[in-house]
Coordinates of N, CA and C in Angstrom, one line a residue:
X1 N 0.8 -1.2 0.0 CA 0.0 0.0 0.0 C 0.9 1.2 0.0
X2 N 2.0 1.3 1.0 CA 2.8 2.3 0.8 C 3.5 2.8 -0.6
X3 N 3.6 1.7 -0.9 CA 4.3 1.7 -2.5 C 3.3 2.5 -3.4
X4 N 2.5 2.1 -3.4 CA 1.5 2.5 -4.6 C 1.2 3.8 -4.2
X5 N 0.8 4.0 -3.1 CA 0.4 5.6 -2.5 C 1.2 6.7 -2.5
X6 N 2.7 6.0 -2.8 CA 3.8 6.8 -2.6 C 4.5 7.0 -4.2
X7 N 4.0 5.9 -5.1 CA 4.2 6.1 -6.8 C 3.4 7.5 -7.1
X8 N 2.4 7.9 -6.7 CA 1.3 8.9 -6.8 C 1.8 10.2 -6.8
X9 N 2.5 10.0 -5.5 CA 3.0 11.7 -5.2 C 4.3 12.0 -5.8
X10 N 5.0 10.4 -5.7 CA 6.4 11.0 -6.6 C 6.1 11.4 -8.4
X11 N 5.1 10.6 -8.6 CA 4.4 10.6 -10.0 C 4.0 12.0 -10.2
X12 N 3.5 12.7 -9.5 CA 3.0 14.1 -9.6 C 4.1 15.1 -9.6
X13 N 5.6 15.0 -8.5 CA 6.4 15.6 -8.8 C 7.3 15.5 -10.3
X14 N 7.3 14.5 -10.5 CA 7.9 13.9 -11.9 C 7.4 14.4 -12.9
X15 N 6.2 14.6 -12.8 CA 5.0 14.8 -13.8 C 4.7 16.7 -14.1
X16 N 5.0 17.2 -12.7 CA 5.5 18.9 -12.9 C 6.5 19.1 -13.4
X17 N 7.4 18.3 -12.9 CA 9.0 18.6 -13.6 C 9.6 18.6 -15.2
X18 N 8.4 17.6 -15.7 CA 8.4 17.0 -17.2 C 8.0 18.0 -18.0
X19 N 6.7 18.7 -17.0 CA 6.0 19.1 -18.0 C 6.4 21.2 -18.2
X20 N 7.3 21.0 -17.4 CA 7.9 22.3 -17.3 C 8.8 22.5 -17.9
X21 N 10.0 21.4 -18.1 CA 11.2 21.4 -18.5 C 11.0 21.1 -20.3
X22 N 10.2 20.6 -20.4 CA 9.4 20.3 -22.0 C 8.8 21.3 -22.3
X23 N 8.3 22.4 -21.2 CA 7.4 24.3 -22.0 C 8.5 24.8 -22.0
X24 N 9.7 24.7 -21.5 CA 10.5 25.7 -20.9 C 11.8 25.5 -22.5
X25 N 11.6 24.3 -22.7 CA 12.4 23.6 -23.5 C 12.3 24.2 -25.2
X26 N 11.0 23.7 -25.4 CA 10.2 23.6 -26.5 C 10.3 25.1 -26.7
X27 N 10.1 26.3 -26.1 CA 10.0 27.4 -25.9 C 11.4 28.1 -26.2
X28 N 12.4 27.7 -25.6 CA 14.0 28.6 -25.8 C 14.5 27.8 -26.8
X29 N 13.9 26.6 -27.5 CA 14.3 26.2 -28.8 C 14.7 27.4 -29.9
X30 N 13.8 28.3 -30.0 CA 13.9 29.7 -30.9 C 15.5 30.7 -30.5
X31 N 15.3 30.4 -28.9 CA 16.2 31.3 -28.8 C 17.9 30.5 -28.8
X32 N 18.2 30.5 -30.1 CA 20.0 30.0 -30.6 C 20.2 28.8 -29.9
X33 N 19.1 27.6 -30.4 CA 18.6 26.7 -29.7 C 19.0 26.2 -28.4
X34 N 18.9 27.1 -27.6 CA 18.9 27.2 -26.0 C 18.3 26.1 -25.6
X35 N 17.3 25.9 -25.7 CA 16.5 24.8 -25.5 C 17.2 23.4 -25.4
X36 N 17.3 23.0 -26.3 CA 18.4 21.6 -26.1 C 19.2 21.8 -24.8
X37 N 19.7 22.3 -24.5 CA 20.5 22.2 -23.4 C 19.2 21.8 -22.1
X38 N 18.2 22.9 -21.7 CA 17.1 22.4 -20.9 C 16.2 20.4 -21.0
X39 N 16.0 20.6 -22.6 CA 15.9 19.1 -22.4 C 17.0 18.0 -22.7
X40 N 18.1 18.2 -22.4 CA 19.1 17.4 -22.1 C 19.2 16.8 -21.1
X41 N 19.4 18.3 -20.5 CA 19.3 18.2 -18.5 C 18.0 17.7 -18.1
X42 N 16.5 17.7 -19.0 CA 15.4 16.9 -18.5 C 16.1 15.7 -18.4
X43 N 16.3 15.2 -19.4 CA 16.5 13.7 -20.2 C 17.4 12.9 -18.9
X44 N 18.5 13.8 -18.6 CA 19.3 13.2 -17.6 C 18.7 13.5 -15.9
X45 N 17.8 13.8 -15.9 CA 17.1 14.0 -14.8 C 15.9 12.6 -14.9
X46 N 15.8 12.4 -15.9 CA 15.0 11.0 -16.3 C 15.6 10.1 -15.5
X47 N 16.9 9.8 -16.3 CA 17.5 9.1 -16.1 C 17.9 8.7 -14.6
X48 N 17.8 10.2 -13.8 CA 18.8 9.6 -12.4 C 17.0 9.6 -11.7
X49 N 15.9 10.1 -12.3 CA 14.7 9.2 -11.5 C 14.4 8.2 -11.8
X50 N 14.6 7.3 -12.9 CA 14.9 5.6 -12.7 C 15.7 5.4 -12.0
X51 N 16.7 5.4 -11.6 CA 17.7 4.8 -10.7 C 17.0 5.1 -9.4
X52 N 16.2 6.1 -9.3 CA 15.8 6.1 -7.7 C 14.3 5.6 -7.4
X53 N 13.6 5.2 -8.6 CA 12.6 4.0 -8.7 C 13.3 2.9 -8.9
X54 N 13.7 2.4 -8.9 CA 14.6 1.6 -9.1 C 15.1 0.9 -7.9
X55 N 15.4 1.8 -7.3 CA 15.4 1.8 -5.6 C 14.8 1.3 -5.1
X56 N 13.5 2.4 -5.3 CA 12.1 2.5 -4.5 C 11.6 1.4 -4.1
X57 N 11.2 0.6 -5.6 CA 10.8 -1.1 -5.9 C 11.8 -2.3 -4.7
X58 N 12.9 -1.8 -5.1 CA 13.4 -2.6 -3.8 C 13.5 -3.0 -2.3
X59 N 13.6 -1.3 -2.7 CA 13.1 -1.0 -1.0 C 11.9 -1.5 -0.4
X60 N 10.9 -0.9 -1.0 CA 9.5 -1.4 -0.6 C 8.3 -2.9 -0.8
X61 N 9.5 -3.2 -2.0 CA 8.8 -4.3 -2.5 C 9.8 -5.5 -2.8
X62 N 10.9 -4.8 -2.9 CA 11.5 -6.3 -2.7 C 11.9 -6.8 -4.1
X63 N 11.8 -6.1 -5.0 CA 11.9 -6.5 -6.1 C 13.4 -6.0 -6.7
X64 N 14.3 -6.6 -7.5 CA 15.5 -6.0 -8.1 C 15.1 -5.5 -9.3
X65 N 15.1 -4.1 -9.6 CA 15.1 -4.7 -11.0 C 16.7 -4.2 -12.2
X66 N 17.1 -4.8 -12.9 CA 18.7 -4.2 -13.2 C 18.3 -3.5 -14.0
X67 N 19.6 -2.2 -14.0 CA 19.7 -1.4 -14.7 C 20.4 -1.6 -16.0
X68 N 19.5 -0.7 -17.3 CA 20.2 -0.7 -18.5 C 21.8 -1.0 -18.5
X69 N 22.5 -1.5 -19.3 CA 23.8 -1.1 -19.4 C 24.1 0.2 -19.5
X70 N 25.5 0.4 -19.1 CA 25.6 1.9 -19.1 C 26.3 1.7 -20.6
X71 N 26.2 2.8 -21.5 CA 27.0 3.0 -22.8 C 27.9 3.7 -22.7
X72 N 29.1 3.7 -22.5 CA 30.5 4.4 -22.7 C 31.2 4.0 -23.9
X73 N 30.5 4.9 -24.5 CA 31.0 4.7 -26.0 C 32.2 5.8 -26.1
X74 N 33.0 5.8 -26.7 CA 34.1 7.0 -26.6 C 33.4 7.6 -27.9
X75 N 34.3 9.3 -27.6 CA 33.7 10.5 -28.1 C 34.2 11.5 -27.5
X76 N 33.7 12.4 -28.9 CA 33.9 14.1 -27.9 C 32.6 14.2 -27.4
X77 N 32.9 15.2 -26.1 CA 31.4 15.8 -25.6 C 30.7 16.2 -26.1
X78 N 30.6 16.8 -27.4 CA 29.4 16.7 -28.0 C 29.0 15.7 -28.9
X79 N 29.7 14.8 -29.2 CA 29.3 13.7 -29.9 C 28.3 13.0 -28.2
X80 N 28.8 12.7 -27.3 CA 28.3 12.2 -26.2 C 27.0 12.7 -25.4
X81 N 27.0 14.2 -25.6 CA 26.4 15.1 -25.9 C 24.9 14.7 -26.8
X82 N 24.7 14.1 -27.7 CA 24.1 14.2 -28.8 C 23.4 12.8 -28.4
X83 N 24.4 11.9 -27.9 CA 24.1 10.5 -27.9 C 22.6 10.0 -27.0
X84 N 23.2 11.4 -25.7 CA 21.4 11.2 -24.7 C 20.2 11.0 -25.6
X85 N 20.2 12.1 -26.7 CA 19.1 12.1 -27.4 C 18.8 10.8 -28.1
X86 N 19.5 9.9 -28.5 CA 19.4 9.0 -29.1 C 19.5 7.6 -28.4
X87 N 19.6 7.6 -27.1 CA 19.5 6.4 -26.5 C 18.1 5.9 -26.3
X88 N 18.3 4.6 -26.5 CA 16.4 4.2 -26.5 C 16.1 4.3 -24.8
X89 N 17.0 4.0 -24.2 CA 17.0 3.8 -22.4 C 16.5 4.9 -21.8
X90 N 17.0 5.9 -22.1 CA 17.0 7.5 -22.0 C 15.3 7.8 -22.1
X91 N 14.8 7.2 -23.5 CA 13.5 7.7 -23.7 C 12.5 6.8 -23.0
X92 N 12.8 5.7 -22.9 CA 11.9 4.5 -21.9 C 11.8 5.3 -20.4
X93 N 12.7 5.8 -19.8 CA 13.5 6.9 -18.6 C 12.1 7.9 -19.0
X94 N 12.6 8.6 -19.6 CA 11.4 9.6 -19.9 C 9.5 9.2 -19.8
X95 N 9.8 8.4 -20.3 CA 8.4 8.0 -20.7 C 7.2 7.3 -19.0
X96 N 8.6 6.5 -18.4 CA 7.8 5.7 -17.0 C 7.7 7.5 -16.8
X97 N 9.0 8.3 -16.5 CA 8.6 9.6 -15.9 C 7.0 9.9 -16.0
X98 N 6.7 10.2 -17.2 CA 5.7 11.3 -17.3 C 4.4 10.1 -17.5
X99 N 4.1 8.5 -17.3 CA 3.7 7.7 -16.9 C 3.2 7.7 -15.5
X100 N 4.4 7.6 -14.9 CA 4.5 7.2 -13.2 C 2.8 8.2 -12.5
X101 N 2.7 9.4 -13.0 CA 1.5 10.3 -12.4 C 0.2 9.4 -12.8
X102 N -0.1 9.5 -14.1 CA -1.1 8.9 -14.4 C -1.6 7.3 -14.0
X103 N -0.6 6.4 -13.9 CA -0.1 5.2 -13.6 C -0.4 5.3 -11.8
X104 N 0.1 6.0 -10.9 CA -0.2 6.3 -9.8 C -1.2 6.8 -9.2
X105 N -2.0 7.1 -10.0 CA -3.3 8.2 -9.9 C -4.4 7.0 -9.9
X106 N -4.1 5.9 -11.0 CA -5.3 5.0 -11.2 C -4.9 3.9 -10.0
X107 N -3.4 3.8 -9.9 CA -3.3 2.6 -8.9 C -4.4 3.0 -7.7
X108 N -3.4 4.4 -7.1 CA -4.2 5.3 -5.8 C -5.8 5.4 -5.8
X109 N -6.5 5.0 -7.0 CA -8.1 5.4 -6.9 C -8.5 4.1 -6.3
X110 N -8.0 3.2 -7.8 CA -8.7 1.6 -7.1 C -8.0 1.2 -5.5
X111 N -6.9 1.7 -5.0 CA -6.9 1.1 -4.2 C -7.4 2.0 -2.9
X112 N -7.7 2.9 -2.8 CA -8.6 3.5 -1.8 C -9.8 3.2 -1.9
X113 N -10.3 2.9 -3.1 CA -11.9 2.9 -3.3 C -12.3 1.2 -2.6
X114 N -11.2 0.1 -2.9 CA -11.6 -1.1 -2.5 C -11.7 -1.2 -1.0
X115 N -10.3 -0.8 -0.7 CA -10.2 -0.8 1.2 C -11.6 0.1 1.6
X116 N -11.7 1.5 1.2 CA -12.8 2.3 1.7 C -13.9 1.7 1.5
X117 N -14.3 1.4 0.8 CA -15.9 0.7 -0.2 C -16.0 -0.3 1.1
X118 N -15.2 -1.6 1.0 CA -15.3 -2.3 1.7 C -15.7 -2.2 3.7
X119 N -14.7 -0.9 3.8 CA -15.0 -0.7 5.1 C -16.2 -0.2 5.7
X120 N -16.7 0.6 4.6 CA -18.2 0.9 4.4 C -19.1 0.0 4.2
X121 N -18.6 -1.0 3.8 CA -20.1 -1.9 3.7 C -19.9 -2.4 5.1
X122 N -18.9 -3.1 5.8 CA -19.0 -3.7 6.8 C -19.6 -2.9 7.9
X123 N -19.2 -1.5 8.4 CA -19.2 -0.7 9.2 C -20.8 -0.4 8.9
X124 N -21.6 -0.7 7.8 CA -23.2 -0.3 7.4 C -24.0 -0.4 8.5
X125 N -24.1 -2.0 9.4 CA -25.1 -1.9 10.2 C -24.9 -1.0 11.3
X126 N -24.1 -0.6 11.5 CA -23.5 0.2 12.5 C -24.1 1.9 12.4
X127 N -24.3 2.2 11.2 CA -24.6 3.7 10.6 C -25.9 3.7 10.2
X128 N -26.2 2.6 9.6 CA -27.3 2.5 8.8 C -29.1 3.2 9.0
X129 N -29.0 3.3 10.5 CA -30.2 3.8 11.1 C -30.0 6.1 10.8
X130 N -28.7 6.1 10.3 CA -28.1 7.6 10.2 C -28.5 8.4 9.0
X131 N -28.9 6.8 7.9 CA -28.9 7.1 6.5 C -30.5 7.7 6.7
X132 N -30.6 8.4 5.6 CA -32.4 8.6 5.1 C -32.8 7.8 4.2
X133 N -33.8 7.8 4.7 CA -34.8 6.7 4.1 C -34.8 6.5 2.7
X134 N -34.7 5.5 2.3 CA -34.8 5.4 0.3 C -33.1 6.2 0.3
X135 N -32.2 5.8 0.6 CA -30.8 6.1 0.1 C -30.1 4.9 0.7
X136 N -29.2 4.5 -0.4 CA -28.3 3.4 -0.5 C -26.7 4.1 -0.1
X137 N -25.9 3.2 0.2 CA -24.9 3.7 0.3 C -23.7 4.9 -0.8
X138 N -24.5 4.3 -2.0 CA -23.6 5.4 -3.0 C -24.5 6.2 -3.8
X139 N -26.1 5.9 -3.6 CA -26.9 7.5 -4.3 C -28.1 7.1 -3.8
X140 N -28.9 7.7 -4.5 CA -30.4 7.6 -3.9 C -31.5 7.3 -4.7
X141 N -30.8 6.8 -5.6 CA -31.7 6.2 -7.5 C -32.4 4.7 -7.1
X142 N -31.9 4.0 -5.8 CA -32.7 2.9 -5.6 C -32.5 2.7 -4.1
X143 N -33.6 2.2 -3.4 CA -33.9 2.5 -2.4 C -32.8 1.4 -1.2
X144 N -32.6 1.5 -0.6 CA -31.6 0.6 0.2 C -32.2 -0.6 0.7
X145 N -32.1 -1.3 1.1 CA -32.1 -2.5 1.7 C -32.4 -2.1 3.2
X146 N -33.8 -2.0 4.1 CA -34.0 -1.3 5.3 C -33.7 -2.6 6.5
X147 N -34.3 -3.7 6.0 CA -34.2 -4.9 6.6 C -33.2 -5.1 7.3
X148 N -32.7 -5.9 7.9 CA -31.7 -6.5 9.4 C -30.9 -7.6 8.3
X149 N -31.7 -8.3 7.2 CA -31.3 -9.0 6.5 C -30.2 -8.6 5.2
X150 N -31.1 -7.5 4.5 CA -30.4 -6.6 3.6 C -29.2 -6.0 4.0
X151 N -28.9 -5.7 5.0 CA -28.1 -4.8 6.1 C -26.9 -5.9 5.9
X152 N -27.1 -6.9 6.6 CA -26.3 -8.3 6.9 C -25.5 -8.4 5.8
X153 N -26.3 -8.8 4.6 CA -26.1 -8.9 3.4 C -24.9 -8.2 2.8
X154 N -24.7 -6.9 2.9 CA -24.2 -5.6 2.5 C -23.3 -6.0 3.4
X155 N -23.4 -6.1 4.4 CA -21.9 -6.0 5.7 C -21.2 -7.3 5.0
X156 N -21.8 -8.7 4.4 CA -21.2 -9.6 4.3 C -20.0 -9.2 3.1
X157 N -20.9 -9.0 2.3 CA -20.2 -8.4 0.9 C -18.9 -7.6 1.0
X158 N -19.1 -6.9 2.1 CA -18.3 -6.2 2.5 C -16.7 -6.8 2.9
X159 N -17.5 -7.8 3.7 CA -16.4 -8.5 4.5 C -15.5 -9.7 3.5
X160 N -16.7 -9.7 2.3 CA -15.9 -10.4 1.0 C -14.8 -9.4 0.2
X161 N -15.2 -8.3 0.0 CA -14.5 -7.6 -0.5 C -13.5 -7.1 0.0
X162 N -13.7 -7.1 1.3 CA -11.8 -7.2 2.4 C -11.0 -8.0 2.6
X163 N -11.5 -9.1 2.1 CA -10.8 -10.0 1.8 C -10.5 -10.2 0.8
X164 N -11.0 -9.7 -0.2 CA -10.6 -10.0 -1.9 C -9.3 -8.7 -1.9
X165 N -9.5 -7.1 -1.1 CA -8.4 -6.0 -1.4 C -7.3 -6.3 -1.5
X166 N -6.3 -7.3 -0.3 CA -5.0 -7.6 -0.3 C -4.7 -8.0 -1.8
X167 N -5.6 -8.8 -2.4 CA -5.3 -9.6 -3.7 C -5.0 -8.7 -4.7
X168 N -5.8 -7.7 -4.4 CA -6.1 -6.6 -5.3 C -4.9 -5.8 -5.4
X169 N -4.2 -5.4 -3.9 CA -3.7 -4.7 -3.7 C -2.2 -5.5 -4.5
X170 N -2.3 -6.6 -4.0 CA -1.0 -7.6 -4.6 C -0.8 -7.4 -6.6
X171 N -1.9 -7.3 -6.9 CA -2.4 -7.4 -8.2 C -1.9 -6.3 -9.0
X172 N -2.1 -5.0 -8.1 CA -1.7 -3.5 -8.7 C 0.0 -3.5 -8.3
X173 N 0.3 -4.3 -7.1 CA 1.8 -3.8 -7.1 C 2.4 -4.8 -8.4
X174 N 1.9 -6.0 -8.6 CA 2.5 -6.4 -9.5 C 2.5 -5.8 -11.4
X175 N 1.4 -5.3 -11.4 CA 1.1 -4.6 -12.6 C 2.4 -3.6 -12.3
X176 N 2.5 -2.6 -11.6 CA 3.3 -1.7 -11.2 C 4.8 -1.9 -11.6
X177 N 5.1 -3.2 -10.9 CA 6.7 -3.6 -11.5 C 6.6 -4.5 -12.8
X178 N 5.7 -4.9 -13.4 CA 5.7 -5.3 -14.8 C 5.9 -3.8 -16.2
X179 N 5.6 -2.5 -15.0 CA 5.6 -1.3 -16.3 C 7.2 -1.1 -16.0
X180 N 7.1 -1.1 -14.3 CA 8.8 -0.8 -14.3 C 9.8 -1.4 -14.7
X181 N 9.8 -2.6 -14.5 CA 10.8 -3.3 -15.4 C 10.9 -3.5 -17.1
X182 N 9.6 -3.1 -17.5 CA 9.5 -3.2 -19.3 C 10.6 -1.7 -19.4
X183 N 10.3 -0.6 -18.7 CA 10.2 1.0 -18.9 C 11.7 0.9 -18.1
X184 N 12.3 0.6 -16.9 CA 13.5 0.7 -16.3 C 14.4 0.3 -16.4
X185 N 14.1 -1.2 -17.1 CA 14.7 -2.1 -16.7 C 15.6 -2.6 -17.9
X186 N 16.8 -3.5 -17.7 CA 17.7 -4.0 -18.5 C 16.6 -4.6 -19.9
X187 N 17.1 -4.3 -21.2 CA 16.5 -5.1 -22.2 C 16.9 -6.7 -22.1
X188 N 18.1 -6.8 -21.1 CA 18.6 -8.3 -21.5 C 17.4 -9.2 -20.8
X189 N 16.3 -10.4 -21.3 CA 15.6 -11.2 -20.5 C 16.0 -11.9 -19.7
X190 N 17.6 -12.3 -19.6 CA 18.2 -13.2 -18.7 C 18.7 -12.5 -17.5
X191 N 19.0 -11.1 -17.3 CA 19.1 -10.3 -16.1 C 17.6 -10.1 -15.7
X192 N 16.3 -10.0 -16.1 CA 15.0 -10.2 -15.1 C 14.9 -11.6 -14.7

């Protein structure tokens, strides 16, 4: 749960940074193309936020996943220079970046909504005399279940669905390191 809740907000910072450094970018292109230099230094800002997802997954989840090879290709600095732009690694770097928000936003929805949802049904007979009459727990387009029985029912479901979250929650962290390691991770299949 930490993980995913915590992809969200670093996903947001990532996700201001991208989208600044790409106006700021796109924009001083005109001026004696200035600009390249700003998305260079994005690109390599990509780059050192994989390595620290990269981390992250480990730390919290336990997962390795290896890093691209590094390329030390000899050159002058600006041949090396030039090269960022053309690394496929570089752009996969980019891409989880400005991913990771959106990606973290949907993990963060379903998994608050199941834990919440769930605690809400169970916690129902407990409130349920609080609700007004003809309203269900999520609108008021069909009339609730008033009975001891219907009540029961709803709390049961509930208590199914708290038990189904973990799986769920298991389900999203692994979706999660299936984008990271496609997007972070070594192209070789024998280092995953």
């Amino acid at each position: 749960i930490i993980h995913l809740l915590s992809g969200w907000f670093i996903g947001l910072a990532a996700f201001i940074v991208i989208v600044a450094g790409v106006s700021a970018g796109a924009a001083l292109l005109v001026v004696a193309l200035s600009g390249v230099v700003v998305l260079w230094t994005l690109l390599t800002a990509c780059s050192q936020f994989a390595r620290v997802e990269r981390r992250r997954f480990e730390v919290l989840l336990g997962v390795r996943i290896p890093a691209p090879p590094a390329t030390r290709l000899p050159g002058s600095g600006w041949q090396r220079f030039l090269r960022r732009f053309a690394d496929l690694d570089t752009w996969k770097h980019f891409l989880y970046a400005l991913l990771r928000f959106p990606l973290g936003m949907a993990e963060a929805v379903i998994l608050a909504g199941v834990w919440s949802i769930a605690f809400a049904m169970i916690a129902l007979p407990g409130y349920d005399w609080l609700l007004p009459s003809g309203t269900t727990l999520w609108s008021t387009a069909t009339p609730a279940p008033r009975g001891a029985a219907g009540v029961a029912a709803i709390a049961v479901g509930g208590l199914i669905l708290l038990l189904a979250a973990p799986q769920v929650t298991r389900g999203l962290a692994a979706a999660d390191t299936a984008v990271a390691r496609f997007l972070l991770g070594s192209p070789d299949r024998s280092a995953l």
